[in-house]
């Protein structure tokens, strides 16, 4: 494998027409309005509650829920203060989404103003399972994808800086190849879910606005994302990823009870010689995740599906004995035997042995097995 090198996207803005964003009545017509919130069929997520208690003990501060959209100035200030504590305690770095230095006047934002990621960053810190080295290939790829996602969600396509506008295409699970115009118009949720069972999600019945509305109402605290492993360097970057959220909202009439839901998968980004994406392919199984949202499966059904990951870094108590004493001696049930060290859930079969990963980084500065860098277990290890 060739040497792992630092990569970044260019910052030039593609010339184009500053077309207007969707009108307010269009957004209202296509949004998913959770007018009713029936009682959840799920029991409280005691494991997630215990994790949150460990994090609060580590930073000495209570962490209330914060809405990722519509947060008040006071809530944003509180969320920022808690993020600062987590950065100090765990050496976290704020994701680079390409927003620094951008002003409202520089971009024709879909919603009329620059997005605020204060709450999204906090939720990312609270749940991330990897803390990649600064400027590593893993951190760089994660920032690339986060910048691309920010642009796809908040910018009109003409002003995206992360893609080659003339050749850019996307594809999910080997299905339809979406052109730049199609994918930017329909939105990421719709092309990413275009391969799933239509009884669970029919992308042809959704718009950009309605698709975002559904998941924003399901996950009021946000839907964080992280890179797990990077398996190949540019120009074809292959990586595994994890997406998670607390289901505390409403999805198609089914109300969550704060359960932590996780999906994982793989991605392949092809870059041109100036490091702009010409093609993005995503591979994963969205059906079980959607079945949990609709109440057709319990959240535990997701535990053995997808790539390997570990316990959230911030939830690893420095002194479990002290934590147990502070909670009356009660420890979490479930996955504690796999949440420390190089544990984590493995592949679609789960569990399994803890063998070394056969895939090795071939960089002079990094000769570790792919599964060992951050405590996670490689999905290819048997």
Short mmCIF file of C-alpha atoms in Angstrom, two decimals:
data_model
loop_
_atom_site.label_atom_id
_atom_site.label_comp_id
_atom_site.label_asym_id
_atom_site.label_seq_id
_atom_site.Cartn_x
_atom_site.Cartn_y
_atom_site.Cartn_z
CA UNK A 1 0.00 0.00 0.00
CA UNK A 2 1.36 3.44 -0.82
CA UNK A 3 2.46 5.85 1.87
CA UNK A 4 -0.35 7.44 3.87
CA UNK A 5 -0.32 11.16 3.26
CA UNK A 6 -2.20 14.20 4.40
CA UNK A 7 -4.98 15.25 2.03
CA UNK A 8 -7.42 18.13 1.90
CA UNK A 9 -10.00 19.57 -0.40
CA UNK A 10 -9.46 22.82 -2.26
CA UNK A 11 -11.24 25.96 -1.08
CA UNK A 12 -12.17 27.57 -4.37
CA UNK A 13 -15.88 28.17 -4.98
CA UNK A 14 -17.34 26.97 -8.27
CA UNK A 15 -18.79 29.80 -10.33
CA UNK A 16 -22.54 29.44 -10.68
CA UNK A 17 -25.96 31.01 -10.45
CA UNK A 18 -27.06 31.97 -6.95
CA UNK A 19 -30.43 30.27 -7.22
CA UNK A 20 -32.84 30.75 -4.34
CA UNK A 21 -33.53 28.10 -1.72
CA UNK A 22 -36.87 26.35 -1.33
CA UNK A 23 -39.71 28.64 -0.29
CA UNK A 24 -41.12 28.56 3.22
CA UNK A 25 -44.44 27.07 2.07
CA UNK A 26 -42.59 24.31 0.18
CA UNK A 27 -40.60 23.44 3.28
CA UNK A 28 -43.73 23.41 5.42
CA UNK A 29 -45.60 21.24 2.92
CA UNK A 30 -42.84 18.64 2.77
CA UNK A 31 -41.71 18.59 6.40
CA UNK A 32 -42.66 15.83 8.83
CA UNK A 33 -44.58 17.53 11.63
CA UNK A 34 -44.67 15.42 14.81
CA UNK A 35 -48.07 16.60 16.00
CA UNK A 36 -48.62 13.46 18.08
CA UNK A 37 -46.16 11.68 20.31
CA UNK A 38 -47.57 8.31 21.40
CA UNK A 39 -45.96 6.52 24.31
CA UNK A 40 -42.83 4.64 23.35
CA UNK A 41 -42.93 0.86 23.13
CA UNK A 42 -39.27 0.80 24.21
CA UNK A 43 -38.11 0.66 27.84
CA UNK A 44 -35.70 3.38 29.04
CA UNK A 45 -32.14 2.93 27.80
CA UNK A 46 -30.38 2.33 31.12
CA UNK A 47 -27.03 1.58 29.46
CA UNK A 48 -26.98 4.99 27.75
CA UNK A 49 -28.05 6.63 30.99
CA UNK A 50 -25.18 4.98 32.83
CA UNK A 51 -22.74 6.09 30.15
CA UNK A 52 -23.97 9.66 30.45
CA UNK A 53 -23.54 9.46 34.24
CA UNK A 54 -19.91 8.37 33.78
CA UNK A 55 -19.23 11.28 31.45
CA UNK A 56 -20.84 13.74 33.88
CA UNK A 57 -18.69 12.33 36.69
CA UNK A 58 -15.54 12.70 34.56
CA UNK A 59 -16.12 16.40 33.82
CA UNK A 60 -17.99 17.28 37.01
CA UNK A 61 -20.99 18.71 35.22
CA UNK A 62 -24.57 17.70 34.47
CA UNK A 63 -25.30 17.38 30.75
CA UNK A 64 -28.92 18.25 29.89
CA UNK A 65 -30.41 17.47 26.46
CA UNK A 66 -29.82 20.18 23.86
CA UNK A 67 -31.80 20.48 20.60
CA UNK A 68 -29.56 20.46 17.56
CA UNK A 69 -32.00 22.83 15.85
CA UNK A 70 -33.61 25.85 17.47
CA UNK A 71 -31.30 25.97 20.48
CA UNK A 72 -31.46 29.23 22.44
CA UNK A 73 -28.36 31.40 22.91
CA UNK A 74 -28.16 30.18 26.52
CA UNK A 75 -28.33 26.54 25.41
CA UNK A 76 -25.64 27.12 22.80
CA UNK A 77 -23.42 28.72 25.43
CA UNK A 78 -23.94 25.79 27.82
CA UNK A 79 -23.28 23.24 25.07
CA UNK A 80 -20.09 25.09 24.13
CA UNK A 81 -18.89 25.09 27.75
CA UNK A 82 -19.45 21.33 28.07
CA UNK A 83 -17.63 20.73 24.78
CA UNK A 84 -14.69 22.73 26.15
CA UNK A 85 -14.58 20.46 29.22
CA UNK A 86 -14.63 17.36 27.02
CA UNK A 87 -11.88 18.75 24.79
CA UNK A 88 -9.73 19.33 27.86
CA UNK A 89 -10.50 16.02 29.57
CA UNK A 90 -10.15 13.75 26.51
CA UNK A 91 -7.94 15.79 24.09
CA UNK A 92 -10.78 16.01 21.57
CA UNK A 93 -10.55 18.31 18.55
CA UNK A 94 -13.50 20.07 16.97
CA UNK A 95 -14.27 18.70 13.49
CA UNK A 96 -13.27 20.95 10.59
CA UNK A 97 -16.33 21.40 8.36
CA UNK A 98 -14.87 24.19 6.26
CA UNK A 99 -16.94 26.86 8.01
CA UNK A 100 -14.15 28.91 9.55
CA UNK A 101 -13.98 32.35 8.00
CA UNK A 102 -17.22 31.95 6.03
CA UNK A 103 -19.77 34.71 6.51
CA UNK A 104 -23.46 34.72 5.63
CA UNK A 105 -22.72 37.07 2.73
CA UNK A 106 -20.21 34.63 1.22
CA UNK A 107 -22.67 31.80 0.61
CA UNK A 108 -26.27 31.46 -0.52
CA UNK A 109 -27.23 29.25 2.43
CA UNK A 110 -30.31 27.06 1.99
CA UNK A 111 -31.79 28.34 5.25
CA UNK A 112 -30.60 31.90 4.90
CA UNK A 113 -27.70 31.79 7.36
CA UNK A 114 -24.54 29.95 8.28
CA UNK A 115 -25.30 26.75 10.23
CA UNK A 116 -24.31 26.46 13.90
CA UNK A 117 -22.73 23.12 14.81
CA UNK A 118 -22.24 23.79 18.54
CA UNK A 119 -24.77 21.16 19.67
CA UNK A 120 -23.79 18.75 16.88
CA UNK A 121 -20.16 18.93 18.00
CA UNK A 122 -21.17 18.22 21.61
CA UNK A 123 -23.16 15.14 20.60
CA UNK A 124 -20.22 13.98 18.50
CA UNK A 125 -17.90 14.32 21.52
CA UNK A 126 -20.33 12.47 23.79
CA UNK A 127 -20.63 9.44 21.52
CA UNK A 128 -17.45 9.11 19.44
CA UNK A 129 -15.50 5.86 19.84
CA UNK A 130 -12.33 6.96 18.04
CA UNK A 131 -9.87 9.77 18.75
CA UNK A 132 -7.67 9.76 15.67
CA UNK A 133 -4.24 11.39 15.74
CA UNK A 134 -4.05 14.98 14.59
CA UNK A 135 -3.59 15.27 10.81
CA UNK A 136 -3.79 11.50 10.42
CA UNK A 137 -5.42 10.07 7.32
CA UNK A 138 -8.38 9.01 9.49
CA UNK A 139 -8.94 12.52 10.87
CA UNK A 140 -8.50 14.08 7.43
CA UNK A 141 -11.01 11.73 5.79
CA UNK A 142 -13.48 12.34 8.61
CA UNK A 143 -13.20 16.12 8.12
CA UNK A 144 -13.54 15.72 4.35
CA UNK A 145 -16.81 13.81 4.76
CA UNK A 146 -18.11 16.23 7.41
CA UNK A 147 -17.37 19.19 5.11
CA UNK A 148 -19.08 17.44 2.19
CA UNK A 149 -22.11 16.65 4.38
CA UNK A 150 -22.29 20.27 5.58
CA UNK A 151 -22.24 21.52 2.00
CA UNK A 152 -24.81 18.96 0.81
CA UNK A 153 -27.15 19.97 3.64
CA UNK A 154 -26.69 23.73 3.75
CA UNK A 155 -25.25 24.98 0.43
CA UNK A 156 -26.57 25.08 -3.10
CA UNK A 157 -24.56 22.76 -5.33
CA UNK A 158 -22.90 25.57 -7.31
CA UNK A 159 -21.01 26.59 -4.17
CA UNK A 160 -19.78 23.20 -3.00
CA UNK A 161 -15.96 23.10 -2.74
CA UNK A 162 -15.53 19.39 -1.99
CA UNK A 163 -16.43 17.84 -5.37
CA UNK A 164 -15.54 17.98 -9.05
CA UNK A 165 -18.71 19.59 -10.41
CA UNK A 166 -18.33 18.11 -13.87
CA UNK A 167 -17.86 14.46 -12.92
CA UNK A 168 -19.36 14.03 -9.43
CA UNK A 169 -21.69 11.03 -8.94
CA UNK A 170 -22.90 9.06 -5.91
CA UNK A 171 -24.17 5.53 -5.37
CA UNK A 172 -25.54 3.47 -2.46
CA UNK A 173 -25.05 -0.31 -2.21
CA UNK A 174 -24.25 -0.72 -5.90
CA UNK A 175 -27.62 0.69 -6.98
CA UNK A 176 -28.56 3.66 -9.14
CA UNK A 177 -25.74 6.05 -10.01
CA UNK A 178 -26.97 9.54 -9.15
CA UNK A 179 -25.64 12.52 -11.08
CA UNK A 180 -24.56 15.74 -9.39
CA UNK A 181 -27.84 17.46 -10.29
CA UNK A 182 -30.00 14.55 -9.14
CA UNK A 183 -28.24 13.91 -5.85
CA UNK A 184 -27.93 17.56 -4.80
CA UNK A 185 -31.60 18.14 -5.59
CA UNK A 186 -33.00 15.07 -3.82
CA UNK A 187 -30.64 15.29 -0.83
CA UNK A 188 -28.31 12.82 0.85
CA UNK A 189 -30.97 10.92 2.79
CA UNK A 190 -32.92 10.05 -0.34
CA UNK A 191 -30.09 8.70 -2.47
CA UNK A 192 -28.53 6.93 0.52
CA UNK A 193 -31.86 5.19 1.24
CA UNK A 194 -32.74 4.52 -2.40
CA UNK A 195 -31.71 0.86 -2.14
CA UNK A 196 -33.72 -0.06 0.94
CA UNK A 197 -37.08 -1.83 1.17
CA UNK A 198 -39.70 0.66 -0.05
CA UNK A 199 -42.09 -0.45 2.68
CA UNK A 200 -39.58 1.04 5.10
CA UNK A 201 -38.59 4.14 3.12
CA UNK A 202 -39.69 5.15 -0.37
CA UNK A 203 -37.32 7.85 -1.59
CA UNK A 204 -39.56 8.59 -4.58
CA UNK A 205 -42.20 9.90 -2.17
CA UNK A 206 -39.80 12.24 -0.37
CA UNK A 207 -38.18 15.60 -1.10
CA UNK A 208 -34.97 17.16 0.19
CA UNK A 209 -36.96 18.97 2.90
CA UNK A 210 -39.23 16.09 3.95
CA UNK A 211 -36.36 13.61 4.23
CA UNK A 212 -34.35 15.90 6.47
CA UNK A 213 -37.47 16.67 8.50
CA UNK A 214 -38.13 13.01 9.27
CA UNK A 215 -34.75 12.38 10.82
CA UNK A 216 -34.51 15.75 12.54
CA UNK A 217 -37.76 15.00 14.36
CA UNK A 218 -36.62 11.45 15.19
CA UNK A 219 -33.24 12.65 16.52
CA UNK A 220 -33.75 16.09 18.12
CA UNK A 221 -30.24 16.01 19.63
CA UNK A 222 -28.58 15.25 16.29
CA UNK A 223 -27.23 12.34 14.26
CA UNK A 224 -23.41 12.25 14.69
CA UNK A 225 -21.01 10.43 12.37
CA UNK A 226 -17.39 9.25 12.66
CA UNK A 227 -14.74 7.43 10.67
CA UNK A 228 -13.69 4.13 12.24
CA UNK A 229 -10.85 2.92 10.00
CA UNK A 230 -9.27 4.07 6.73
CA UNK A 231 -8.19 1.06 4.68
CA UNK A 232 -6.64 2.74 1.61
CA UNK A 233 -5.16 6.16 0.79
CA UNK A 234 -6.02 8.48 -2.15
CA UNK A 235 -6.98 8.47 -4.90
CA UNK A 236 -9.47 5.77 -3.82
CA UNK A 237 -10.14 6.16 -0.13
CA UNK A 238 -11.91 3.15 1.39
CA UNK A 239 -13.06 3.47 4.99
CA UNK A 240 -15.47 2.19 7.61
CA UNK A 241 -17.82 4.53 9.47
CA UNK A 242 -20.34 4.75 12.28
CA UNK A 243 -23.57 6.81 12.54
CA UNK A 244 -25.51 7.05 15.80
CA UNK A 245 -28.28 8.94 17.57
CA UNK A 246 -30.53 8.86 20.61
CA UNK A 247 -34.05 8.12 19.41
CA UNK A 248 -35.83 10.69 21.58
CA UNK A 249 -38.27 12.02 18.96
CA UNK A 250 -40.96 10.78 16.63
CA UNK A 251 -40.58 8.78 13.40
CA UNK A 252 -43.76 8.19 11.39
CA UNK A 253 -45.89 8.15 14.53
CA UNK A 254 -43.56 5.96 16.57
CA UNK A 255 -41.97 7.70 19.54
CA UNK A 256 -38.58 6.77 20.92
CA UNK A 257 -37.48 6.68 24.53
CA UNK A 258 -33.93 7.94 24.19
CA UNK A 259 -32.46 4.65 22.94
CA UNK A 260 -29.00 4.80 21.40
CA UNK A 261 -29.27 3.55 17.81
CA UNK A 262 -26.14 2.81 15.79
CA UNK A 263 -25.50 1.90 12.15
CA UNK A 264 -22.16 1.21 10.54
CA UNK A 265 -20.91 0.68 7.03
CA UNK A 266 -18.19 1.34 4.49
CA UNK A 267 -17.45 4.13 2.03
CA UNK A 268 -15.33 4.62 -1.08
CA UNK A 269 -14.40 8.14 -2.19
CA UNK A 270 -12.58 8.62 -5.49
CA UNK A 271 -10.54 11.84 -5.64
CA UNK A 272 -9.08 13.64 -8.63
CA UNK A 273 -5.57 15.13 -8.80
CA UNK A 274 -6.67 18.26 -6.90
CA UNK A 275 -8.33 16.18 -4.19
CA UNK A 276 -11.95 16.82 -5.14
CA UNK A 277 -14.45 13.96 -5.06
CA UNK A 278 -15.50 12.56 -8.41
CA UNK A 279 -17.49 9.64 -6.99
CA UNK A 280 -18.78 8.60 -3.58
CA UNK A 281 -20.07 5.09 -2.88
CA UNK A 282 -21.61 4.02 0.42
CA UNK A 283 -22.20 0.41 1.50
CA UNK A 284 -24.39 -0.49 4.47
CA UNK A 285 -27.67 -2.12 5.51
CA UNK A 286 -30.23 0.56 6.46
CA UNK A 287 -33.24 -1.77 6.80
CA UNK A 288 -32.77 -2.90 10.44
CA UNK A 289 -32.18 0.71 11.53
CA UNK A 290 -35.44 1.80 9.89
CA UNK A 291 -37.30 -1.16 11.38
CA UNK A 292 -36.23 -0.05 14.85
CA UNK A 293 -37.45 3.49 14.13
CA UNK A 294 -40.83 2.06 13.08
CA UNK A 295 -41.06 -0.17 16.16
CA UNK A 296 -40.71 -3.40 14.18
CA UNK A 297 -37.43 -4.42 15.86
CA UNK A 298 -35.96 -3.74 19.31
CA UNK A 299 -32.89 -1.47 19.45
CA UNK A 300 -30.79 -4.45 20.56
CA UNK A 301 -31.22 -5.92 17.07
CA UNK A 302 -28.66 -3.38 15.82
CA UNK A 303 -25.93 -4.56 18.19
CA UNK A 304 -24.59 -7.33 15.94
CA UNK A 305 -24.90 -5.61 12.56
CA UNK A 306 -22.14 -3.83 10.67
CA UNK A 307 -18.51 -2.90 11.28
CA UNK A 308 -16.60 -2.98 14.56
CA UNK A 309 -16.57 -0.11 17.04
CA UNK A 310 -15.96 0.37 20.75
CA UNK A 311 -17.26 2.17 23.80
CA UNK A 312 -17.58 6.00 23.56
CA UNK A 313 -14.27 7.44 24.74
CA UNK A 314 -15.90 9.93 27.10
CA UNK A 315 -17.91 7.14 28.76
CA UNK A 316 -14.85 5.13 29.81
CA UNK A 317 -14.65 5.84 33.53
CA UNK A 318 -11.14 6.45 34.81
CA UNK A 319 -12.03 4.59 37.99
CA UNK A 320 -14.87 2.11 37.57
CA UNK A 321 -14.68 1.22 41.26
CA UNK A 322 -15.38 4.82 42.21
CA UNK A 323 -18.15 5.00 39.64
CA UNK A 324 -19.75 1.81 40.95
CA UNK A 325 -19.63 3.21 44.46
CA UNK A 326 -21.25 6.45 43.33
CA UNK A 327 -24.12 4.51 41.73
CA UNK A 328 -24.74 2.13 44.61
CA UNK A 329 -22.53 -0.61 43.20
CA UNK A 330 -24.58 -1.12 40.05
CA UNK A 331 -22.72 -1.67 36.82
CA UNK A 332 -24.06 -1.61 33.29
CA UNK A 333 -25.48 -4.77 31.83
CA UNK A 334 -25.01 -5.98 28.29
CA UNK A 335 -21.70 -5.40 26.57
CA UNK A 336 -19.31 -4.49 29.41
CA UNK A 337 -17.10 -7.47 28.69
CA UNK A 338 -16.38 -6.11 25.21
CA UNK A 339 -16.34 -2.37 25.80
CA UNK A 340 -12.82 -1.92 27.15
CA UNK A 341 -9.43 -2.47 25.54
CA UNK A 342 -9.63 -3.81 22.01
CA UNK A 343 -13.20 -5.04 22.29
CA UNK A 344 -16.19 -3.68 20.45
CA UNK A 345 -18.72 -5.40 18.30
CA UNK A 346 -17.39 -7.30 15.34
CA UNK A 347 -18.97 -7.70 11.92
CA UNK A 348 -22.40 -9.06 11.16
CA UNK A 349 -21.77 -12.09 13.32
CA UNK A 350 -20.73 -10.10 16.40
CA UNK A 351 -18.32 -11.25 19.11
CA UNK A 352 -15.86 -13.63 17.56
CA UNK A 353 -12.18 -13.97 18.24
CA UNK A 354 -9.71 -11.21 18.78
CA UNK A 355 -7.22 -12.11 16.07
CA UNK A 356 -4.90 -9.61 14.46
CA UNK A 357 -6.11 -7.79 11.40
CA UNK A 358 -4.41 -9.07 8.22
CA UNK A 359 -4.55 -5.59 6.68
CA UNK A 360 -1.57 -3.45 7.65
CA UNK A 361 -0.76 0.23 7.15
CA UNK A 362 2.42 0.43 5.11
CA UNK A 363 3.44 3.92 6.11
CA UNK A 364 6.86 4.38 7.70
CA UNK A 365 5.33 6.27 10.63
CA UNK A 366 2.50 3.80 11.25
CA UNK A 367 2.96 0.04 11.12
CA UNK A 368 0.10 -0.95 13.41
CA UNK A 369 -2.71 -3.36 12.50
CA UNK A 370 -5.76 -1.44 11.35
CA UNK A 371 -7.84 -2.54 14.30
CA UNK A 372 -5.39 -1.43 16.98
CA UNK A 373 -4.94 2.33 16.62
CA UNK A 374 -7.85 3.48 18.77
CA UNK A 375 -8.95 0.46 20.72
CA UNK A 376 -11.48 -0.75 18.16
CA UNK A 377 -11.54 -4.22 16.65
CA UNK A 378 -10.98 -4.61 12.91
CA UNK A 379 -14.10 -5.86 11.10
CA UNK A 380 -11.96 -8.30 9.12
CA UNK A 381 -10.38 -9.93 12.17
CA UNK A 382 -11.63 -13.41 12.94
#
